[in-house]
Short mmCIF file of C-alpha atoms in Angstrom, two decimals:
data_model
loop_
_atom_site.label_atom_id
_atom_site.label_comp_id
_atom_site.label_asym_id
_atom_site.label_seq_id
_atom_site.Cartn_x
_atom_site.Cartn_y
_atom_site.Cartn_z
CA MET M 1419 -7.07 -1.70 -21.84
CA LYS M 1420 -5.27 -2.12 -25.23
CA GLY M 1421 -3.49 1.39 -24.58
CA LEU M 1422 -2.20 -0.11 -20.95
CA LEU M 1423 -0.93 -3.43 -22.65
CA THR M 1424 1.08 -1.20 -25.05
CA GLN M 1425 2.55 1.04 -22.38
CA VAL M 1426 3.68 -2.26 -20.35
CA ARG M 1427 5.31 -3.57 -23.14
CA SER M 1428 7.39 -0.57 -23.93
CA TYR M 1429 8.96 -1.47 -20.83
CA GLU M 1430 12.01 -4.27 -20.70
CA GLY M 1431 10.80 -7.96 -19.44
CA SER M 1432 11.93 -7.52 -16.02
CA VAL M 1433 9.79 -4.23 -15.11
CA GLN M 1434 6.87 -6.01 -17.02
CA LEU M 1435 7.68 -9.16 -15.01
CA LEU M 1436 7.21 -7.19 -11.64
CA MET M 1437 3.99 -5.46 -12.28
CA VAL M 1438 2.45 -9.24 -13.18
CA ASN M 1439 4.02 -10.30 -9.81
CA GLN M 1440 2.40 -7.39 -7.88
CA PHE M 1441 -0.97 -8.35 -9.20
CA THR M 1442 -0.55 -12.19 -8.78
CA ILE M 1443 1.11 -11.16 -5.14
CA ASN M 1444 -2.16 -9.18 -4.47
CA LEU M 1445 -4.41 -11.81 -6.20
CA GLY M 1446 -3.04 -14.43 -3.48
CA PHE M 1447 -2.70 -12.41 -0.59
CA TYR M 1448 -6.48 -10.61 -0.98
CA MET M 1449 -8.27 -13.97 -1.84
CA LEU M 1450 -7.06 -15.26 1.78
CA MET M 1451 -6.63 -12.32 4.24
CA PRO M 1452 -10.54 -10.97 4.10
CA TYR M 1453 -12.14 -14.64 5.35
CA LEU M 1454 -9.23 -15.33 7.57
CA ALA M 1455 -11.01 -13.91 10.80
CA ALA M 1456 -14.08 -15.55 10.09
CA HIS M 1457 -12.48 -18.73 9.57
CA LEU M 1458 -10.29 -18.51 12.91
CA SER M 1459 -13.62 -17.17 15.24
CA GLY M 1460 -15.97 -19.53 13.14
CA THR M 1461 -14.61 -22.58 11.95
CA LEU M 1462 -11.62 -23.04 14.50
CA GLY M 1463 -14.11 -21.14 17.32
CA LEU M 1464 -10.97 -18.98 18.92
CA ALA M 1465 -11.89 -16.38 20.77
CA GLY M 1466 -12.37 -12.85 19.63
CA TRP M 1467 -8.86 -11.89 21.34
CA ILE M 1468 -6.73 -14.69 19.96
CA VAL M 1469 -8.19 -13.87 16.23
CA GLY M 1470 -6.91 -10.49 17.06
CA LEU M 1471 -3.41 -11.61 17.78
CA VAL M 1472 -3.04 -13.64 15.28
CA LEU M 1473 -3.88 -10.75 12.83
CA GLY M 1474 -1.85 -8.61 14.88
CA VAL M 1475 1.16 -10.66 14.62
CA ARG M 1476 0.83 -10.57 11.00
CA ASN M 1477 0.44 -6.85 10.73
CA PHE M 1478 3.36 -6.07 13.22
CA SER M 1479 6.22 -8.58 11.80
CA GLN M 1480 5.71 -6.79 8.38
CA GLN M 1481 5.55 -3.27 9.62
CA GLY M 1482 8.49 -3.87 11.98
CA MET M 1483 10.72 -5.93 9.59
CA PHE M 1484 10.41 -3.38 6.65
CA LEU M 1485 13.54 -1.69 7.34
CA VAL M 1486 15.08 -5.15 7.63
CA GLY M 1487 14.13 -6.38 4.33
CA GLY M 1488 14.89 -3.20 2.58
CA THR M 1489 18.60 -3.22 4.07
CA LEU M 1490 19.08 -7.00 3.04
CA ALA M 1491 17.71 -6.24 -0.41
CA ASP M 1492 20.59 -3.71 -1.16
CA ARG M 1493 23.30 -6.21 0.40
CA LEU M 1494 22.35 -9.50 -1.06
CA GLY M 1495 20.40 -8.14 -4.20
CA TYR M 1496 16.54 -7.52 -5.02
CA LYS M 1497 16.37 -10.91 -6.71
CA PRO M 1498 17.09 -13.03 -3.71
CA LEU M 1499 14.62 -11.15 -1.36
CA ILE M 1500 11.62 -10.94 -4.07
CA VAL M 1501 12.00 -14.89 -4.25
CA ALA M 1502 12.73 -15.58 -0.57
CA GLY M 1503 9.23 -13.79 0.52
CA CYS M 1504 7.47 -15.37 -2.09
CA VAL M 1505 8.63 -19.01 -1.02
CA LEU M 1506 7.95 -17.89 2.77
CA ARG M 1507 4.43 -16.83 2.08
CA THR M 1508 3.66 -20.24 0.27
CA LEU M 1509 4.82 -21.85 3.60
CA GLY M 1510 2.44 -19.27 5.72
CA PHE M 1511 -0.49 -19.73 3.84
CA ALA M 1512 -0.33 -23.47 3.66
CA THR M 1513 0.14 -23.50 7.05
CA LEU M 1514 -2.89 -21.15 8.22
CA GLY M 1515 -5.19 -23.61 6.22
CA LEU M 1516 -3.80 -26.72 7.67
CA VAL M 1517 -3.27 -26.14 11.27
CA ASP M 1518 -5.42 -25.37 14.23
CA SER M 1519 -2.70 -24.75 17.28
CA LEU M 1520 -1.96 -21.40 18.63
CA PRO M 1521 1.48 -21.69 18.17
CA ALA M 1522 1.56 -22.71 14.20
CA LEU M 1523 -1.18 -20.35 13.90
CA LEU M 1524 0.97 -17.61 15.09
CA ALA M 1525 4.29 -18.89 13.25
CA ALA M 1526 2.36 -18.92 10.18
CA SER M 1527 0.72 -15.48 10.44
CA ALA M 1528 4.24 -14.09 11.62
CA ALA M 1529 5.92 -15.42 8.29
CA THR M 1530 3.26 -14.56 5.82
CA GLY M 1531 3.94 -10.79 7.45
CA LEU M 1532 7.89 -11.43 7.47
CA ALA M 1533 7.58 -12.40 3.59
CA GLY M 1534 6.02 -9.23 2.76
CA ALA M 1535 8.90 -7.27 4.53
CA LEU M 1536 10.97 -8.91 1.68
CA PHE M 1537 9.53 -8.29 -1.09
CA ASN M 1538 8.05 -5.41 -0.91
CA PRO M 1539 10.89 -2.97 -0.60
CA ALA M 1540 12.88 -5.22 -3.11
CA VAL M 1541 10.22 -5.00 -5.73
CA ARG M 1542 9.65 -1.16 -5.56
CA ALA M 1543 13.33 -0.71 -5.90
CA TYR M 1544 13.84 -3.14 -8.56
CA LEU M 1545 11.22 -1.54 -10.36
CA ALA M 1546 12.92 1.59 -9.71
CA ALA M 1547 16.05 0.62 -10.95
CA ASP M 1548 15.04 -1.05 -14.47
CA ALA M 1549 12.44 1.83 -14.89
CA GLY M 1550 15.21 4.40 -15.32
CA GLU M 1551 13.78 8.12 -16.17
CA ARG M 1552 10.05 6.83 -16.97
CA ARG M 1553 9.70 5.95 -12.86
CA VAL M 1554 6.86 7.77 -12.70
CA GLU M 1555 5.12 6.37 -15.51
CA ALA M 1556 5.96 2.54 -14.38
CA PHE M 1557 4.71 3.11 -10.87
CA ALA M 1558 1.67 4.43 -12.38
CA LEU M 1559 1.21 1.24 -14.59
CA PHE M 1560 2.47 -0.64 -11.29
CA ASN M 1561 -0.41 1.00 -9.22
CA VAL M 1562 -3.01 -0.56 -12.01
CA PHE M 1563 -1.39 -3.89 -11.53
CA TYR M 1564 -1.73 -3.70 -7.26
CA GLN M 1565 -5.24 -2.48 -7.57
CA ALA M 1566 -6.35 -5.17 -10.17
CA GLY M 1567 -5.14 -7.75 -7.46
CA ILE M 1568 -7.12 -6.38 -4.88
CA LEU M 1569 -10.27 -5.96 -6.55
CA LEU M 1570 -10.24 -9.43 -8.17
CA GLY M 1571 -8.54 -11.84 -4.82
CA PRO M 1572 -11.71 -11.13 -2.56
CA LEU M 1573 -14.07 -12.15 -5.52
CA VAL M 1574 -12.04 -15.22 -6.48
CA GLY M 1575 -11.54 -16.04 -2.23
CA MET M 1576 -15.63 -15.79 -2.06
CA VAL M 1577 -16.11 -18.80 -4.41
CA LEU M 1578 -13.32 -20.91 -2.94
CA THR M 1579 -13.98 -20.13 0.83
CA GLY M 1580 -17.71 -21.23 -0.10
CA VAL M 1581 -16.08 -24.61 -0.90
CA ASP M 1582 -13.78 -24.52 2.13
CA PHE M 1583 -11.66 -21.93 3.55
CA ARG M 1584 -8.60 -24.70 3.50
CA VAL M 1585 -9.71 -24.94 -0.62
CA THR M 1586 -8.45 -21.28 -0.54
CA CYS M 1587 -5.62 -21.25 1.93
CA LEU M 1588 -4.11 -23.73 -0.03
CA VAL M 1589 -4.69 -21.96 -3.73
CA SER M 1590 -3.22 -18.84 -2.53
CA ALA M 1591 -0.50 -21.12 -1.55
CA GLY M 1592 -0.06 -22.45 -4.81
CA ILE M 1593 0.02 -19.33 -6.50
CA PHE M 1594 2.76 -17.78 -4.78
CA ALA M 1595 5.02 -21.22 -5.30
CA VAL M 1596 4.61 -20.72 -8.82
CA LEU M 1597 5.27 -17.21 -8.63
CA SER M 1598 8.18 -18.55 -6.93
CA VAL M 1599 9.59 -20.75 -9.70
CA VAL M 1600 8.48 -18.15 -12.31
CA GLN M 1601 10.59 -15.80 -10.91
CA ILE M 1602 13.30 -17.65 -10.12
CA ARG M 1603 13.81 -18.55 -13.78
CA ALA M 1604 12.80 -15.47 -15.22
CA LEU M 1605 13.46 -12.40 -13.19
CA PRO M 1606 17.30 -11.39 -14.42
CA ALA M 1607 19.70 -10.61 -11.07
CA ARG M 1608 20.40 -7.61 -12.36
CA THR M 1609 24.35 -8.44 -11.09
CA PRO M 1610 26.22 -5.63 -12.20
CA GLU M 1611 24.07 -3.38 -10.97
CA ASP M 1612 24.21 -5.52 -7.40
CA ALA M 1613 28.22 -5.55 -7.91
CA LYS M 1614 28.37 -1.78 -7.63
CA ARG M 1615 25.78 -1.14 -4.98
CA LYS M 1616 27.94 -3.32 -2.97
CA ASP M 1617 30.97 -1.86 -3.73
CA ALA M 1618 29.84 1.79 -3.11
CA HIS M 1619 28.86 0.34 0.63
CA ALA M 1620 31.94 -1.56 1.46
CA GLY M 1621 32.95 -0.99 5.11
CA GLN M 1622 29.50 0.67 6.14
CA GLY M 1623 27.83 -1.37 9.25
CA VAL M 1624 24.30 -1.77 8.94
CA LEU M 1625 23.84 0.68 11.99
CA ALA M 1626 25.47 3.14 10.27
CA GLN M 1627 23.56 3.08 7.10
CA TRP M 1628 20.42 3.40 8.96
CA ARG M 1629 22.39 6.47 10.94
CA GLY M 1630 22.81 8.16 7.64
CA ILE M 1631 19.18 8.06 6.34
CA LEU M 1632 17.89 8.90 9.26
CA ALA M 1633 20.36 12.28 9.05
CA ASN M 1634 18.65 12.70 5.35
CA ARG M 1635 16.10 15.16 7.04
CA PRO M 1636 14.52 15.85 3.97
CA PHE M 1637 13.65 12.10 3.49
CA VAL M 1638 12.34 11.61 6.83
CA LEU M 1639 10.32 15.02 6.88
CA PHE M 1640 8.63 13.66 3.73
CA SER M 1641 7.81 10.20 5.12
CA ILE M 1642 6.10 11.79 7.91
CA ALA M 1643 4.16 14.00 5.98
CA MET M 1644 3.15 11.47 3.98
CA ILE M 1645 1.97 9.34 6.92
CA GLY M 1646 -0.98 11.39 6.44
CA SER M 1647 -2.28 10.04 3.06
CA TYR M 1648 -2.07 6.51 4.27
CA VAL M 1649 -4.32 6.92 7.15
CA LEU M 1650 -6.55 8.68 4.75
CA SER M 1651 -6.69 5.80 2.10
CA PHE M 1652 -7.44 3.51 5.03
CA GLN M 1653 -10.32 4.68 5.82
CA VAL M 1654 -12.12 2.72 2.70
CA TYR M 1655 -11.42 -0.25 4.88
CA LEU M 1656 -12.56 1.48 8.40
CA ALA M 1657 -14.56 4.79 8.67
CA LEU M 1658 -16.34 4.60 5.17
CA PRO M 1659 -17.65 0.75 5.80
CA LEU M 1660 -18.63 1.60 9.52
CA GLU M 1661 -20.71 4.93 8.23
CA VAL M 1662 -22.29 2.72 5.92
CA ARG M 1663 -23.37 0.04 8.15
CA ARG M 1664 -24.10 2.71 10.89
CA LEU M 1665 -26.94 4.02 8.11
CA GLY M 1666 -27.71 1.04 6.25
CA GLY M 1667 -27.37 -1.36 8.56
CA ASP M 1668 -25.70 -4.95 8.48
CA GLY M 1669 -27.95 -6.62 6.01
CA ARG M 1670 -27.60 -7.16 2.45
CA PHE M 1671 -27.86 -3.31 1.69
CA GLY M 1672 -24.88 -2.74 3.58
CA THR M 1673 -22.89 -5.28 2.39
CA ALA M 1674 -23.56 -4.53 -0.86
CA ALA M 1675 -22.72 -0.89 -0.27
CA VAL M 1676 -19.51 -2.01 0.89
CA ALA M 1677 -18.72 -4.04 -1.86
CA LEU M 1678 -19.34 -0.91 -4.02
CA LEU M 1679 -16.74 0.92 -1.98
CA PHE M 1680 -14.07 -1.69 -2.76
CA ALA M 1681 -15.28 -1.93 -6.42
CA VAL M 1682 -15.37 1.90 -7.03
CA SER M 1683 -12.05 2.60 -5.61
CA GLY M 1684 -10.22 -0.17 -7.41
CA LEU M 1685 -11.61 0.21 -10.88
CA ALA M 1686 -11.52 4.09 -10.89
CA THR M 1687 -7.59 3.40 -10.34
CA ILE M 1688 -7.53 0.65 -13.13
CA ILE M 1689 -9.40 2.63 -15.55
CA GLY M 1690 -8.02 6.26 -14.89
CA GLN M 1691 -4.60 5.71 -12.89
CA THR M 1692 -1.94 6.08 -16.07
CA ARG M 1693 -4.08 9.05 -17.40
CA VAL M 1694 -3.97 11.14 -14.06
CA THR M 1695 -0.91 10.82 -14.02
CA ALA M 1696 0.16 11.66 -17.50
CA TRP M 1697 -2.21 14.81 -17.04
CA CYS M 1698 -0.19 15.91 -13.78
CA LYS M 1699 2.94 15.21 -15.05
CA ALA M 1700 2.89 17.41 -17.80
CA ARG M 1701 1.23 20.51 -15.88
CA TYR M 1702 2.98 20.07 -12.26
CA GLU M 1703 6.46 19.25 -10.56
CA PRO M 1704 6.57 16.31 -8.62
CA GLY M 1705 6.05 18.47 -5.48
CA GLN M 1706 3.15 20.48 -6.84
CA ALA M 1707 1.47 17.10 -7.76
CA LEU M 1708 2.06 15.78 -4.25
CA VAL M 1709 0.50 18.72 -2.54
CA ARG M 1710 -2.39 18.56 -4.83
CA GLY M 1711 -2.86 14.75 -4.42
CA LEU M 1712 -2.99 15.15 -0.18
CA ALA M 1713 -5.59 18.12 -0.94
CA ALA M 1714 -7.92 15.98 -2.83
CA MET M 1715 -7.71 12.98 -0.15
CA GLY M 1716 -8.57 15.62 2.54
CA SER M 1717 -11.52 17.02 0.52
CA ALA M 1718 -12.77 13.18 -0.10
CA PHE M 1719 -14.83 13.51 3.32
CA VAL M 1720 -16.34 16.89 2.39
CA PRO M 1721 -19.62 14.80 0.97
CA LEU M 1722 -20.13 12.87 4.14
CA LEU M 1723 -19.23 16.19 6.23
CA LEU M 1724 -22.05 17.72 4.10
CA ALA M 1725 -24.53 14.62 4.25
CA THR M 1726 -24.71 14.97 8.14
CA ALA M 1727 -26.45 18.46 7.46
CA VAL M 1728 -29.09 16.20 6.10
CA PRO M 1729 -31.87 14.13 8.45
CA VAL M 1730 -31.95 10.65 8.54
CA PRO M 1731 -34.71 9.22 6.79
CA GLU M 1732 -36.38 6.46 8.82
CA SER M 1733 -36.35 3.87 6.06
CA GLY M 1734 -36.71 3.75 2.01
CA ILE M 1735 -34.85 5.28 -0.52
CA GLY M 1736 -33.56 8.12 1.21
CA LEU M 1737 -31.92 6.12 4.13
CA TRP M 1738 -30.32 3.64 1.20
CA LEU M 1739 -29.08 6.87 -0.85
CA LEU M 1740 -27.58 8.10 2.37
CA ALA M 1741 -26.23 5.31 3.51
CA ALA M 1742 -24.58 4.72 0.09
CA VAL M 1743 -23.94 7.54 -2.11
CA PRO M 1744 -21.51 9.90 0.42
CA PRO M 1745 -19.32 7.48 1.24
CA THR M 1746 -18.90 6.37 -2.13
CA LEU M 1747 -17.86 9.55 -3.49
CA ALA M 1748 -15.66 9.78 -0.55
CA ALA M 1749 -13.95 6.30 -1.75
CA LEU M 1750 -13.75 7.53 -5.46
CA LEU M 1751 -12.20 11.13 -4.32
CA LEU M 1752 -10.20 9.10 -2.20
CA ALA M 1753 -8.77 6.71 -5.18
CA ILE M 1754 -8.51 10.12 -7.26
CA GLY M 1755 -5.70 11.42 -4.95
CA THR M 1756 -3.81 8.67 -4.64
CA MET M 1757 -3.78 8.23 -8.42
CA ILE M 1758 -2.09 11.78 -8.11
CA THR M 1759 -0.08 11.13 -5.38
CA TYR M 1760 1.10 7.41 -5.90
CA PRO M 1761 3.82 7.53 -8.86
CA PHE M 1762 5.43 10.83 -7.98
CA GLU M 1763 5.29 9.61 -4.12
CA MET M 1764 7.37 6.76 -5.22
CA ASP M 1765 9.69 8.73 -7.41
CA THR M 1766 10.41 11.17 -4.65
CA ILE M 1767 12.07 8.70 -2.45
CA VAL M 1768 14.28 7.33 -4.99
CA ARG M 1769 15.28 11.35 -5.41
CA LEU M 1770 15.56 11.71 -2.22
CA SER M 1771 17.37 8.73 -1.56
CA GLY M 1772 20.25 9.85 -3.92
CA ASP M 1773 19.86 6.95 -5.81
CA ARG M 1774 21.66 4.55 -2.94
CA LEU M 1775 20.24 1.91 -0.88
CA VAL M 1776 16.74 2.78 -2.71
CA ALA M 1777 15.45 -0.53 -1.01
CA THR M 1778 16.26 0.44 2.76
CA HIS M 1779 14.61 4.08 2.30
CA TYR M 1780 11.44 2.39 1.13
CA GLY M 1781 11.86 -0.02 4.16
CA LEU M 1782 11.97 2.59 6.56
CA TYR M 1783 9.46 4.54 4.60
CA ASN M 1784 7.29 2.01 4.79
CA THR M 1785 7.95 1.24 8.96
CA ILE M 1786 6.89 5.00 9.40
CA CYS M 1787 4.05 5.20 7.45
CA GLY M 1788 2.76 1.55 8.82
CA ILE M 1789 3.26 3.08 12.57
CA GLY M 1790 1.53 6.27 11.38
CA ILE M 1791 -1.68 4.24 9.99
CA THR M 1792 -2.02 2.25 13.26
CA VAL M 1793 -2.11 5.33 15.58
CA GLY M 1794 -4.20 7.53 13.04
CA ASN M 1795 -6.69 4.57 12.90
CA LEU M 1796 -6.50 4.51 16.70
CA GLY M 1797 -7.44 8.48 16.40
CA THR M 1798 -10.11 7.92 13.89
CA GLY M 1799 -11.67 5.04 16.30
CA ALA M 1800 -11.78 7.32 18.88
CA ALA M 1801 -13.32 10.19 17.11
CA LEU M 1802 -15.90 8.00 15.31
CA ASP M 1803 -16.94 6.80 19.06
CA ALA M 1804 -16.62 10.59 20.57
CA ALA M 1805 -18.91 11.43 17.86
CA ARG M 1806 -21.52 8.94 18.53
CA ALA M 1807 -21.20 9.75 22.42
CA ALA M 1808 -21.63 13.53 21.99
CA GLY M 1809 -24.32 13.22 19.03
CA MET M 1810 -21.90 15.33 16.72
CA PRO M 1811 -21.75 13.12 13.37
CA ALA M 1812 -19.43 15.60 11.59
CA LEU M 1813 -16.54 15.30 14.29
CA PRO M 1814 -14.80 12.62 12.51
CA TRP M 1815 -14.87 13.93 8.78
CA ILE M 1816 -13.88 17.51 10.10
CA THR M 1817 -10.93 15.97 11.75
CA LEU M 1818 -9.98 13.70 8.68
CA CYS M 1819 -10.29 16.59 6.29
CA ALA M 1820 -8.29 18.73 8.53
CA LEU M 1821 -5.84 15.98 8.44
CA GLY M 1822 -5.59 15.80 4.78
CA LEU M 1823 -5.04 19.98 4.53
CA ALA M 1824 -2.32 19.78 7.02
CA CYS M 1825 -0.48 17.16 5.58
CA ALA M 1826 -0.74 18.84 2.02
CA ALA M 1827 0.44 22.03 3.73
CA ALA M 1828 3.26 20.17 5.27
CA LEU M 1829 4.44 18.83 1.65
CA TYR M 1830 3.52 22.51 0.54
CA GLY M 1831 6.37 23.82 3.06
CA LEU M 1832 8.78 20.89 1.66
CA TYR M 1833 8.48 21.70 -2.05
CA ARG M 1834 9.05 25.76 -1.14
CA THR M 1835 12.12 25.29 0.74
CA GLY M 1836 13.54 22.73 -1.86
CA ARG M 1837 13.54 19.66 0.49
CA LEU M 1838 11.60 17.49 -2.37
CA THR M 1839 14.61 18.33 -4.69
CA ALA M 1840 17.50 15.14 -5.38
CA ARG M 1841 20.12 14.73 -3.20
CA PRO M 1842 23.63 15.28 -4.81
CA ALA M 1843 25.28 11.82 -5.90
CA SER M 1844 28.14 12.72 -4.08
CA GLU M 1845 26.64 13.51 -1.18
CA PRO M 1846 27.93 11.28 2.13
CA LEU M 1847 25.02 8.88 3.52
CA ALA M 1848 26.62 10.10 7.34
CA ALA M 1849 29.24 11.79 9.03
CA THR M 1850 29.88 8.79 11.05
CA VAL M 1851 30.46 6.29 8.57
#
């Protein structure tokens, strides 16, 4: 931990603040969101389809508006969008705890999603700009803070929700309110860089800029190839818990085993991220690291695949081990693959953007991957259902392994053809501008 703090202090104040901000953002978000569905269906007594609608509106408003949020950040500056997102999430979370009408719940849910679309691209673009040549290491540290918030948030939320879910909402809203004030007072506006960015794109319309980014074939191909990494990493929340509960049941053991998945994933990242990044950077080019990271993520499902060849015990410790060990190993391998991939992934986006319209590139990248996650999860769910109906428990794990290897192969092709290298700074964004 001391070494980690030393690394953080080696960056300028703005980078340090952005890392702490991301921890706090995830703390406030994850102390509330895991318990929202239970509040809507239990305390408020809403029908299942309405619960799904409220949660879906949040996800759609975030994924659908990432590109807009990134574009605004490039035009207005990073700080205003970061602050606006935190203020909007303050209002959204407070409203979720104080209202019970469907229109108000939908509006609050949409506001919390839009908030993420505003500050996420801006935070990453700001971090990339101020970290400079140390971007890869900065994003590794950023991921440590990111995962620490995810790990701690549900624990704090469980305690607060044990009192009242409304308390959870108000505490979370209070965290974002404090965060907004801190950023207004302490986060530099970076005015010289903002002015240069505006001058460089004077006269360009938004649609022209978007067309220019879509015409950047290496960036678009990279975004599509990386969809698989997000689909695979999301299985910590989907396929792995379902597998644990399929074998271990919904009782205390199932709940504890699912909690173990999240704990292993988060703690592995907190402990190992900076070491993994340093090791990979010393040995591989960014493209090589990305290929290996995707291959590791695909191989994460091999323990589950091998476990399907083991007869399922009716009860006892054998059943518990079969229900808990393979999914936990898969979660650990997914965490390692993500540790390898994430810093180089974020750096590659900046390089492929040519250091221009960076937030817009992050916004479009998030939108593409968000759509991919939705489609991928539908496919994973279908594979799980088909496996149960056909008596082929290996089917989903074979599918996920194949997805990881296919994406690794696609990245290898981009790397070998030189499409993961930086664009020349003088290259125009679009011939139509």
